[in-house]
PDB file of N, CA, C and O in Angstrom:
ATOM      1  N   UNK A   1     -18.250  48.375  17.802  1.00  0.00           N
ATOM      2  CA  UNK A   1     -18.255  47.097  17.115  1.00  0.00           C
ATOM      3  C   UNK A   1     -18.552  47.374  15.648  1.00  0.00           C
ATOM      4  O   UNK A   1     -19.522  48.073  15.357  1.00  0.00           O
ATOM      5  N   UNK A   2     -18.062  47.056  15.068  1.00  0.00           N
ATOM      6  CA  UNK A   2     -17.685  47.188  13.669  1.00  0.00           C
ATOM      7  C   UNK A   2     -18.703  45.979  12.639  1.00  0.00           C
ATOM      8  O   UNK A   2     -18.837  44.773  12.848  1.00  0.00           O
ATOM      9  N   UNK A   3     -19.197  46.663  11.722  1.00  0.00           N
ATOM     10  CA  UNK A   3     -20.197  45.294  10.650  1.00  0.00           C
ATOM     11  C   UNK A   3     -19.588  44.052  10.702  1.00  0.00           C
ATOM     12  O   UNK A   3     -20.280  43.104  11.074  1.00  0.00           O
ATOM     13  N   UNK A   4     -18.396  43.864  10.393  1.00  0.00           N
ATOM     14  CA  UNK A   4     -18.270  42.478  10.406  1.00  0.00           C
ATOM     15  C   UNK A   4     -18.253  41.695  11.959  1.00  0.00           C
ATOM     16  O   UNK A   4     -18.598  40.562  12.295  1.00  0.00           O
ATOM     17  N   UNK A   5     -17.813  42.594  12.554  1.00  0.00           N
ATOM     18  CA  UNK A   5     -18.016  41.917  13.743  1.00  0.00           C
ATOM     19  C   UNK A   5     -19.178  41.348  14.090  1.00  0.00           C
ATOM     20  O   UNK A   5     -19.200  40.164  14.423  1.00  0.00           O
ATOM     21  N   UNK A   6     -20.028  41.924  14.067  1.00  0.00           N
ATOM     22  CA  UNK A   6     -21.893  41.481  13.916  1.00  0.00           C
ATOM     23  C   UNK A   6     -22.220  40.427  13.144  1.00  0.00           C
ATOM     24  O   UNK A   6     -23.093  39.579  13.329  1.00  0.00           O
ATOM     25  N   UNK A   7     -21.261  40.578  12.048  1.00  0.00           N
ATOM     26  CA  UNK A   7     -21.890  39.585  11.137  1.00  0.00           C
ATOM     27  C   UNK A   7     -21.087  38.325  11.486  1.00  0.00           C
ATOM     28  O   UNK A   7     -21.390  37.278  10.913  1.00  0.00           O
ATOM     29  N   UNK A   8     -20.492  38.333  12.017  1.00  0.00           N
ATOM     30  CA  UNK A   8     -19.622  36.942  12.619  1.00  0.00           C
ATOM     31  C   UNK A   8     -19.974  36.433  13.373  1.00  0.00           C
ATOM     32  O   UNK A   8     -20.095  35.208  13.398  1.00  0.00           O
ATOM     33  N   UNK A   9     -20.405  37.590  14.693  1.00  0.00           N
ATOM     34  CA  UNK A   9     -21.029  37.003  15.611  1.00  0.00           C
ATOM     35  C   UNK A   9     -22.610  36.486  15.448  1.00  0.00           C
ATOM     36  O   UNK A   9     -23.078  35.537  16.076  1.00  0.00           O
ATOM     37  N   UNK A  10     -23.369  37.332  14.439  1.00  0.00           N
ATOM     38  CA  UNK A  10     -24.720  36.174  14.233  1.00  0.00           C
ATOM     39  C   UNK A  10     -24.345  34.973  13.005  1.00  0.00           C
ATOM     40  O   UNK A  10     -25.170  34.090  12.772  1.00  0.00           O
ATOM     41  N   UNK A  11     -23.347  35.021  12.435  1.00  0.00           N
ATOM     42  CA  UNK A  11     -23.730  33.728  12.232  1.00  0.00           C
ATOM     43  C   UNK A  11     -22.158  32.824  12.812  1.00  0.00           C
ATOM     44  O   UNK A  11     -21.279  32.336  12.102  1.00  0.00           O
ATOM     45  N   UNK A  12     -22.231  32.844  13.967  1.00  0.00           N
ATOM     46  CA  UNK A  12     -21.606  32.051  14.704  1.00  0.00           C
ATOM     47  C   UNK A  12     -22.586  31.351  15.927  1.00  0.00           C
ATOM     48  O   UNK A  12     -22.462  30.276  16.513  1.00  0.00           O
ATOM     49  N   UNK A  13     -23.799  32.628  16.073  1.00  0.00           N
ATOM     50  CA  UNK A  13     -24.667  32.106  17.057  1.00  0.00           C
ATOM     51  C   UNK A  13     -25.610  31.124  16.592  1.00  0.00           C
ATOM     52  O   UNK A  13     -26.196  30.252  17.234  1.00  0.00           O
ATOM     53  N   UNK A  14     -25.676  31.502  14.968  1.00  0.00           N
ATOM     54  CA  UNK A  14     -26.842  30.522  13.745  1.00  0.00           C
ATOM     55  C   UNK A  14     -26.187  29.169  13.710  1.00  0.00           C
ATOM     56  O   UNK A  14     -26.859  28.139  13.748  1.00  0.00           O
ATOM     57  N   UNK A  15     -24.503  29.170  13.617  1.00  0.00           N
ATOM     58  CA  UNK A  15     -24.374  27.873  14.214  1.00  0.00           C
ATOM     59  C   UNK A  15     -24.262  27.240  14.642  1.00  0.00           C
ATOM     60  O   UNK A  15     -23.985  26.105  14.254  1.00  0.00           O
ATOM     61  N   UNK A  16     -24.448  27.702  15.907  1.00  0.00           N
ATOM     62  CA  UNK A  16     -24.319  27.224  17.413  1.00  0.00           C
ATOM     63  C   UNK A  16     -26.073  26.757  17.743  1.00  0.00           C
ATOM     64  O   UNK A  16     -26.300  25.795  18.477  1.00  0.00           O
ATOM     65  N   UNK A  17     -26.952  27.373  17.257  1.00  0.00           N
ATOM     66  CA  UNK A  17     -28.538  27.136  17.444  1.00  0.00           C
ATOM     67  C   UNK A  17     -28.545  25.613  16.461  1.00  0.00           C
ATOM     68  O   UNK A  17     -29.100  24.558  16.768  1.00  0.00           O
ATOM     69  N   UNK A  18     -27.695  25.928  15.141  1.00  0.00           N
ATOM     70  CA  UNK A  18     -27.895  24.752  14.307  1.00  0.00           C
ATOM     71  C   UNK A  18     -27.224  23.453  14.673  1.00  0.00           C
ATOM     72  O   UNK A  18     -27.732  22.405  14.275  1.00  0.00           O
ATOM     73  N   UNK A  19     -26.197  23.436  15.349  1.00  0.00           N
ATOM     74  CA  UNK A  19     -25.682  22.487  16.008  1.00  0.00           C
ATOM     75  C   UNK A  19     -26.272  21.758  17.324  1.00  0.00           C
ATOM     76  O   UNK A  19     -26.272  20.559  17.604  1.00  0.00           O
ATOM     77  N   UNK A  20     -26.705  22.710  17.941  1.00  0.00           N
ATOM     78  CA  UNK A  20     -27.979  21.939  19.230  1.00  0.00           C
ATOM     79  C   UNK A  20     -28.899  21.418  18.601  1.00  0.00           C
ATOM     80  O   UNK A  20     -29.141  20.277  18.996  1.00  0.00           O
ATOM     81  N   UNK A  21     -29.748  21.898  17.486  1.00  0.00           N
ATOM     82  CA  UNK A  21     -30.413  21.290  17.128  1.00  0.00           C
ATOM     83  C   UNK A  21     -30.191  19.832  16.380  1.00  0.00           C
ATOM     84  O   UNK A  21     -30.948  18.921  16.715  1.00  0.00           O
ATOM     85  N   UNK A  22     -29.622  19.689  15.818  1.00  0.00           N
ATOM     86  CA  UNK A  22     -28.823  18.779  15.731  1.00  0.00           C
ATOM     87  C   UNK A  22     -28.617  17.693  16.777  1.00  0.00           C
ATOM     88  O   UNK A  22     -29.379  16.746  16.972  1.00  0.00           O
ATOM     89  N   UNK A  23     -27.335  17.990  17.509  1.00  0.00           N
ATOM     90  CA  UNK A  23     -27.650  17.552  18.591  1.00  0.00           C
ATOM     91  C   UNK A  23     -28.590  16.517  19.326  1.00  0.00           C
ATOM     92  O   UNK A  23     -28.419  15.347  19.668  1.00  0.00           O
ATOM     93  N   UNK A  24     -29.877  17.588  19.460  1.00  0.00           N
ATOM     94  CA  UNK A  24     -31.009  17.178  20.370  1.00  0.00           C
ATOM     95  C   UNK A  24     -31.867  16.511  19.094  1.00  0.00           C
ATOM     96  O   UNK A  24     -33.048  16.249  19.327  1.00  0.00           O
ATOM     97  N   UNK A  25     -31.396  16.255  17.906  1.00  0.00           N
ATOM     98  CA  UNK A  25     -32.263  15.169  17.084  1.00  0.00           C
ATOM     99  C   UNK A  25     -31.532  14.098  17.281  1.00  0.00           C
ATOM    100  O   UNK A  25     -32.154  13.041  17.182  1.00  0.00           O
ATOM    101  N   UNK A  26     -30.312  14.019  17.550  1.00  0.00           N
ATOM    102  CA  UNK A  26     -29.469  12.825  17.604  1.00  0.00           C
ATOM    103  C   UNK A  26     -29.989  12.129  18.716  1.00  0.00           C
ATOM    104  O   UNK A  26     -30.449  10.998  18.560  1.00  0.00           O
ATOM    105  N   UNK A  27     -29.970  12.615  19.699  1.00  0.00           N
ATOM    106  CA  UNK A  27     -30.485  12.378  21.322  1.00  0.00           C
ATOM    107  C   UNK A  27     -31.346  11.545  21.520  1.00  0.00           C
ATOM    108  O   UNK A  27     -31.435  10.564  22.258  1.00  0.00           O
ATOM    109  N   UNK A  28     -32.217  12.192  20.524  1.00  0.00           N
ATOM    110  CA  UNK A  28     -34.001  11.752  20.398  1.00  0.00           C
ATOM    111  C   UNK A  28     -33.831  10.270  19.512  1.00  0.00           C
ATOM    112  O   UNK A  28     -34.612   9.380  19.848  1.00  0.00           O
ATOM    113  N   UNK A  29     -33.089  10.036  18.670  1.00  0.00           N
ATOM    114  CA  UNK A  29     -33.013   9.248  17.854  1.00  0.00           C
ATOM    115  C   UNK A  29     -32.142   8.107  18.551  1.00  0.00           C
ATOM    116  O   UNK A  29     -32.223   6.919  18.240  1.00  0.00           O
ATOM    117  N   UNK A  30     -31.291   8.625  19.541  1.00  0.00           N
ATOM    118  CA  UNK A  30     -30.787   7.214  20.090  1.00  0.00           C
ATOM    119  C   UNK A  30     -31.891   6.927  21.096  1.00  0.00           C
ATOM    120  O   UNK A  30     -32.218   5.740  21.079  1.00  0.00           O
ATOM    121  N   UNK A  31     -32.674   7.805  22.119  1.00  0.00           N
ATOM    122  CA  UNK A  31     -33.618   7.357  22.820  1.00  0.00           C
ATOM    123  C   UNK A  31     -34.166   6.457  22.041  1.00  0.00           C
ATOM    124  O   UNK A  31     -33.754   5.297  22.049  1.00  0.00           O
ATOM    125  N   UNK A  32     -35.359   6.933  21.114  1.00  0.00           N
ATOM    126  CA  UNK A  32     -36.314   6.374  20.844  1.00  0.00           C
ATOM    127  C   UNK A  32     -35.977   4.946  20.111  1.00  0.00           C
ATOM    128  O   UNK A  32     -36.895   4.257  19.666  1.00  0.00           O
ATOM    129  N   UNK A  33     -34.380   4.478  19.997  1.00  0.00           N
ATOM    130  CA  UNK A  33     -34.244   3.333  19.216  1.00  0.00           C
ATOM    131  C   UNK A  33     -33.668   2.263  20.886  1.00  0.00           C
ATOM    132  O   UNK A  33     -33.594   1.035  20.836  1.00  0.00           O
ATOM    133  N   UNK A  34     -33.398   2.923  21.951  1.00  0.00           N
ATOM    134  CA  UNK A  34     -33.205   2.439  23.205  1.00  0.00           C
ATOM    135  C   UNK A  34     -34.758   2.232  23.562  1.00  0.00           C
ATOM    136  O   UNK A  34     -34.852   1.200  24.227  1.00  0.00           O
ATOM    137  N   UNK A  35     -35.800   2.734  23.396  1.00  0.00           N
ATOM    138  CA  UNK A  35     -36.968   2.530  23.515  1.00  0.00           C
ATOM    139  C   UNK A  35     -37.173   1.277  22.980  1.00  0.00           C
ATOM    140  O   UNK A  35     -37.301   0.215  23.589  1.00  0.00           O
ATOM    141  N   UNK A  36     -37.194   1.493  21.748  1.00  0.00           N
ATOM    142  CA  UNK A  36     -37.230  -0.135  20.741  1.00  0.00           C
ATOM    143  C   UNK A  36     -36.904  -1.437  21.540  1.00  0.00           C
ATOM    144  O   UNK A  36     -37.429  -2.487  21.912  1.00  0.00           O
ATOM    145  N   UNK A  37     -36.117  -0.976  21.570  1.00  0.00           N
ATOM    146  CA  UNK A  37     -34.574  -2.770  21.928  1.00  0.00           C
ATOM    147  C   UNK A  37     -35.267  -2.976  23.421  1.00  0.00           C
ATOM    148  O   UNK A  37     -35.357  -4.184  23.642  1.00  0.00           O
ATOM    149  N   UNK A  38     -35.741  -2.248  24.423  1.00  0.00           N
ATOM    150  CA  UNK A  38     -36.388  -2.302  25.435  1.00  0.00           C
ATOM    151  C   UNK A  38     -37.721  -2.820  25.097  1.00  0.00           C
ATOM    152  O   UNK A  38     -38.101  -3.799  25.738  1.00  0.00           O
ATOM    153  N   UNK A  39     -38.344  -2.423  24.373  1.00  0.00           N
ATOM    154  CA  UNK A  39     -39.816  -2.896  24.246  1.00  0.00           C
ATOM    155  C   UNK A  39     -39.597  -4.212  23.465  1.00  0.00           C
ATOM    156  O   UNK A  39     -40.466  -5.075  23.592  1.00  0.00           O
ATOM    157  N   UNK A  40     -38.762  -4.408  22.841  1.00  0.00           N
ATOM    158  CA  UNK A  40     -38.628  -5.886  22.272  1.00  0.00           C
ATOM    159  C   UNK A  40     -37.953  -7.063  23.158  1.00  0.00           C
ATOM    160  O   UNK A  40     -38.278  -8.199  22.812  1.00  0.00           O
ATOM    161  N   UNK A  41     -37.174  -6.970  24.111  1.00  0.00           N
ATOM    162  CA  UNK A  41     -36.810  -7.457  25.111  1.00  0.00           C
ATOM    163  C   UNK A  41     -37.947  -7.495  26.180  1.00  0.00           C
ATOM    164  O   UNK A  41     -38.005  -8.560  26.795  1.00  0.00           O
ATOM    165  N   UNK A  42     -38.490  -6.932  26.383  1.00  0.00           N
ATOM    166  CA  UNK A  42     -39.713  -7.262  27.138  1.00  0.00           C
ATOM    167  C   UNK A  42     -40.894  -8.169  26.666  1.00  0.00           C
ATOM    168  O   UNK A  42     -41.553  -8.944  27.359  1.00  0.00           O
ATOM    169  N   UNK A  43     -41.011  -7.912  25.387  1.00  0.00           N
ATOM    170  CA  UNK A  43     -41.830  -9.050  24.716  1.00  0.00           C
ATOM    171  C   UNK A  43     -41.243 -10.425  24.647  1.00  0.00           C
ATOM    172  O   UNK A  43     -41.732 -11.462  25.097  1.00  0.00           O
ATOM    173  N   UNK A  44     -40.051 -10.252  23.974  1.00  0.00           N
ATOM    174  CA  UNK A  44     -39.382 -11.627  24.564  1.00  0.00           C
ATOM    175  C   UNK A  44     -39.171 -12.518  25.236  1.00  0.00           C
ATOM    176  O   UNK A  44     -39.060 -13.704  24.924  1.00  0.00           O
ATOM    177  N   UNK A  45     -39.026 -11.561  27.164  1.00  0.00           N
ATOM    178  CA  UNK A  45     -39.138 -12.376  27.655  1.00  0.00           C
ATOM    179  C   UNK A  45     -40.880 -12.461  28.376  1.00  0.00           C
ATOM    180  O   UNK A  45     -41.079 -13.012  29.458  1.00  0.00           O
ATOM    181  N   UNK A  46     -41.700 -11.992  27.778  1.00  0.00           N
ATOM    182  CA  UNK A  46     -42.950 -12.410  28.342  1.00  0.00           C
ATOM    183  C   UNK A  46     -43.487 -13.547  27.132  1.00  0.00           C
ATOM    184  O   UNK A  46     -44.666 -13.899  27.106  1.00  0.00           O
ATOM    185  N   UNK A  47     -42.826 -13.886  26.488  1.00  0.00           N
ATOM    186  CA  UNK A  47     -43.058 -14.813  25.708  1.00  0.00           C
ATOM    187  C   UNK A  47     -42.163 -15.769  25.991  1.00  0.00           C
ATOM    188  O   UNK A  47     -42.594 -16.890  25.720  1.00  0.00           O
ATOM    189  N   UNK A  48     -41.256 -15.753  26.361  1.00  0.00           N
ATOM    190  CA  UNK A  48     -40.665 -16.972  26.973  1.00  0.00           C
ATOM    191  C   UNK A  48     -41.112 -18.266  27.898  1.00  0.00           C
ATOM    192  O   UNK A  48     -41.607 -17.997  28.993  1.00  0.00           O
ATOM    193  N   UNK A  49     -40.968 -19.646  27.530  1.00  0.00           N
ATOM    194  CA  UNK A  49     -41.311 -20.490  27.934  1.00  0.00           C
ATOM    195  C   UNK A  49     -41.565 -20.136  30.092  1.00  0.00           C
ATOM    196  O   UNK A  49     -40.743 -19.583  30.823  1.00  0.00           O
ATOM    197  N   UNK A  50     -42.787 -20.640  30.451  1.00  0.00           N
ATOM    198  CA  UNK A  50     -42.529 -20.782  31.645  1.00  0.00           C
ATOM    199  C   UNK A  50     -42.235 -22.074  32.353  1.00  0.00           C
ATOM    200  O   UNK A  50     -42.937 -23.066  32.159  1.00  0.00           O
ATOM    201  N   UNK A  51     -41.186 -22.078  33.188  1.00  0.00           N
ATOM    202  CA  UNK A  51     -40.990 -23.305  33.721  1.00  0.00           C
ATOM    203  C   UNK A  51     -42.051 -24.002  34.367  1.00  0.00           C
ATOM    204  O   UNK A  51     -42.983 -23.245  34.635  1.00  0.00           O
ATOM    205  N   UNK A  52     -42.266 -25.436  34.781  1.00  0.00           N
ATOM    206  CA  UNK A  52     -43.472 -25.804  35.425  1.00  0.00           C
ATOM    207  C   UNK A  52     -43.141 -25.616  37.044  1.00  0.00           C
ATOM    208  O   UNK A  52     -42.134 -25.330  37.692  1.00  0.00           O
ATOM    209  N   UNK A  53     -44.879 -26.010  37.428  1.00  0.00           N
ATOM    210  CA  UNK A  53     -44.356 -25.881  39.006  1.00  0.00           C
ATOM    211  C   UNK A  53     -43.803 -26.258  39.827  1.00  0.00           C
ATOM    212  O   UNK A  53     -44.153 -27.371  40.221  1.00  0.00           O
ATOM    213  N   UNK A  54     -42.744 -25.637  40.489  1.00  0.00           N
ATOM    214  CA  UNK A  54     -41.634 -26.787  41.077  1.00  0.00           C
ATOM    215  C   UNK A  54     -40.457 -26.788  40.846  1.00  0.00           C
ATOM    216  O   UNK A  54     -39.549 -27.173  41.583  1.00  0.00           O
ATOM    217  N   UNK A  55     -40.392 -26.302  39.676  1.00  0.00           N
ATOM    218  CA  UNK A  55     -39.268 -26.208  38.964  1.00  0.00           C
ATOM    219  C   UNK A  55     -38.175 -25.155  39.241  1.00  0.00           C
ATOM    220  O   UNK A  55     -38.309 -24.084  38.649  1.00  0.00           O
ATOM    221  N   UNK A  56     -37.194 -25.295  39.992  1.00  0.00           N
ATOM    222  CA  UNK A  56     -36.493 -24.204  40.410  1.00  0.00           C
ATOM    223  C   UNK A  56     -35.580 -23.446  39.309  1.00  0.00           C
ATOM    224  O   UNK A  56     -35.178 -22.295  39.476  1.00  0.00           O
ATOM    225  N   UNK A  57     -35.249 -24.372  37.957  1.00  0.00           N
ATOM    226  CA  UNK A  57     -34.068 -24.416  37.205  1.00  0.00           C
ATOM    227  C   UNK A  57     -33.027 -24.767  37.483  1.00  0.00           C
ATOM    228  O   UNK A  57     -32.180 -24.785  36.591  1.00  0.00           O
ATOM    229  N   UNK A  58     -32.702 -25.152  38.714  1.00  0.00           N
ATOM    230  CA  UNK A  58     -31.455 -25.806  39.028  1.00  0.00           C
ATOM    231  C   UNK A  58     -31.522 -27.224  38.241  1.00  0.00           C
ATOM    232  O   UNK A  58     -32.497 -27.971  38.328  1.00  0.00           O
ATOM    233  N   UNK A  59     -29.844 -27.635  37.106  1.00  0.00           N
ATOM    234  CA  UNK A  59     -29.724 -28.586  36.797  1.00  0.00           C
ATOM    235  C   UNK A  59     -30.633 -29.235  35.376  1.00  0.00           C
ATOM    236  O   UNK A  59     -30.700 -30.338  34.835  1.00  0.00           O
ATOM    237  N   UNK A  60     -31.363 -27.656  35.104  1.00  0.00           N
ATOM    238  CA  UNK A  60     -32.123 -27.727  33.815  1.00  0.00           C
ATOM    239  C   UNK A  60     -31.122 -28.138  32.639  1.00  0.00           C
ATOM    240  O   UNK A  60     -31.325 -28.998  31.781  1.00  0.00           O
ATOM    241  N   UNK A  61     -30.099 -27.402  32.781  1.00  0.00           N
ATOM    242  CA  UNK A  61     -29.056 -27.521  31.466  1.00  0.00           C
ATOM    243  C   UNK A  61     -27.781 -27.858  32.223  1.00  0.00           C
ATOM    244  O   UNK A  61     -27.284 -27.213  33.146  1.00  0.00           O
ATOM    245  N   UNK A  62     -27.294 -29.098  31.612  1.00  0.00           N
ATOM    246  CA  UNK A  62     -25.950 -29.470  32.055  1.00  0.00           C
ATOM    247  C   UNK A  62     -25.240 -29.916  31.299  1.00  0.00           C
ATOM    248  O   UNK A  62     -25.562 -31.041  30.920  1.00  0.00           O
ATOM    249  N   UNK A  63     -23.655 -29.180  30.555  1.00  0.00           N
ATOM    250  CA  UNK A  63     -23.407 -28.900  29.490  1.00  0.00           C
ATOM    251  C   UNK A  63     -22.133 -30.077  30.185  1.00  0.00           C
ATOM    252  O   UNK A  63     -21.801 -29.240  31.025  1.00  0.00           O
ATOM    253  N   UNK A  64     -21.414 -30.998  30.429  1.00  0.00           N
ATOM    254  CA  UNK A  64     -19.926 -31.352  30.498  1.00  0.00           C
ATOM    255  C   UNK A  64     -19.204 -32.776  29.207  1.00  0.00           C
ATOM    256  O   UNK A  64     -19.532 -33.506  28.272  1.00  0.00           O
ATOM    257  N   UNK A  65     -17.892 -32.325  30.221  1.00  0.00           N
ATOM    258  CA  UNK A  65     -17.141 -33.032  28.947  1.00  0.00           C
ATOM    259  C   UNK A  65     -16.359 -34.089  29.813  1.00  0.00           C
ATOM    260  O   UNK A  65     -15.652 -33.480  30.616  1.00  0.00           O
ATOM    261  N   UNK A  66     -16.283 -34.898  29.889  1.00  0.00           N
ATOM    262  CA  UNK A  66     -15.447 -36.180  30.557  1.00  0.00           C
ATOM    263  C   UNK A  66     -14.439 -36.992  29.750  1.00  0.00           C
ATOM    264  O   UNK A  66     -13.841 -37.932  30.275  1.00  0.00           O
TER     265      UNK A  66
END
C-alpha cells in the first residue's frame, strides 16, 4: 500500500467519524425538540377544561346548517 493510499484512506475514515457525528447531533436535536411538543401537549391537555359530572360530551357541540 502505497502513501497515498493511507492518506485517502484516513481521511476518508475522518469523514466518515465526522459525518456520524453529525448525524447523531441531528438525531439528538430532533429528539429533544419531539420531547418539547410532547411535554407541551401534555400540559395542555392537563389544563384543559374538565367537563362536569355527568357529562358524557355527547351533543356538547352541534355545528348544522338547514
Amino acid at each position: 500500500m502505497d502513501v497515498m493510499s493511507i492518506a485517502t484512506l484516513s481521511m476518508n475514515m475522518a469523514q466518515r467519524d465526522i459525518m456520524q457525528e453529525v448525524n447523531i447531533a441531528v438525531m439528538r436535536n430532533a429528539m429533544d425538540h419531539a420531547e418539547q411538543t410532547a411535554q407541551f401537549m401534555a400540559d395542555m391537555l392537563a389544563a384543559a377544561p374538565v367537563p362536569p359530572a355527568g357529562f358524557d360530551g355527547i351533543g356538547g357541540n352541534l355545528d348544522i346548517l338547514i
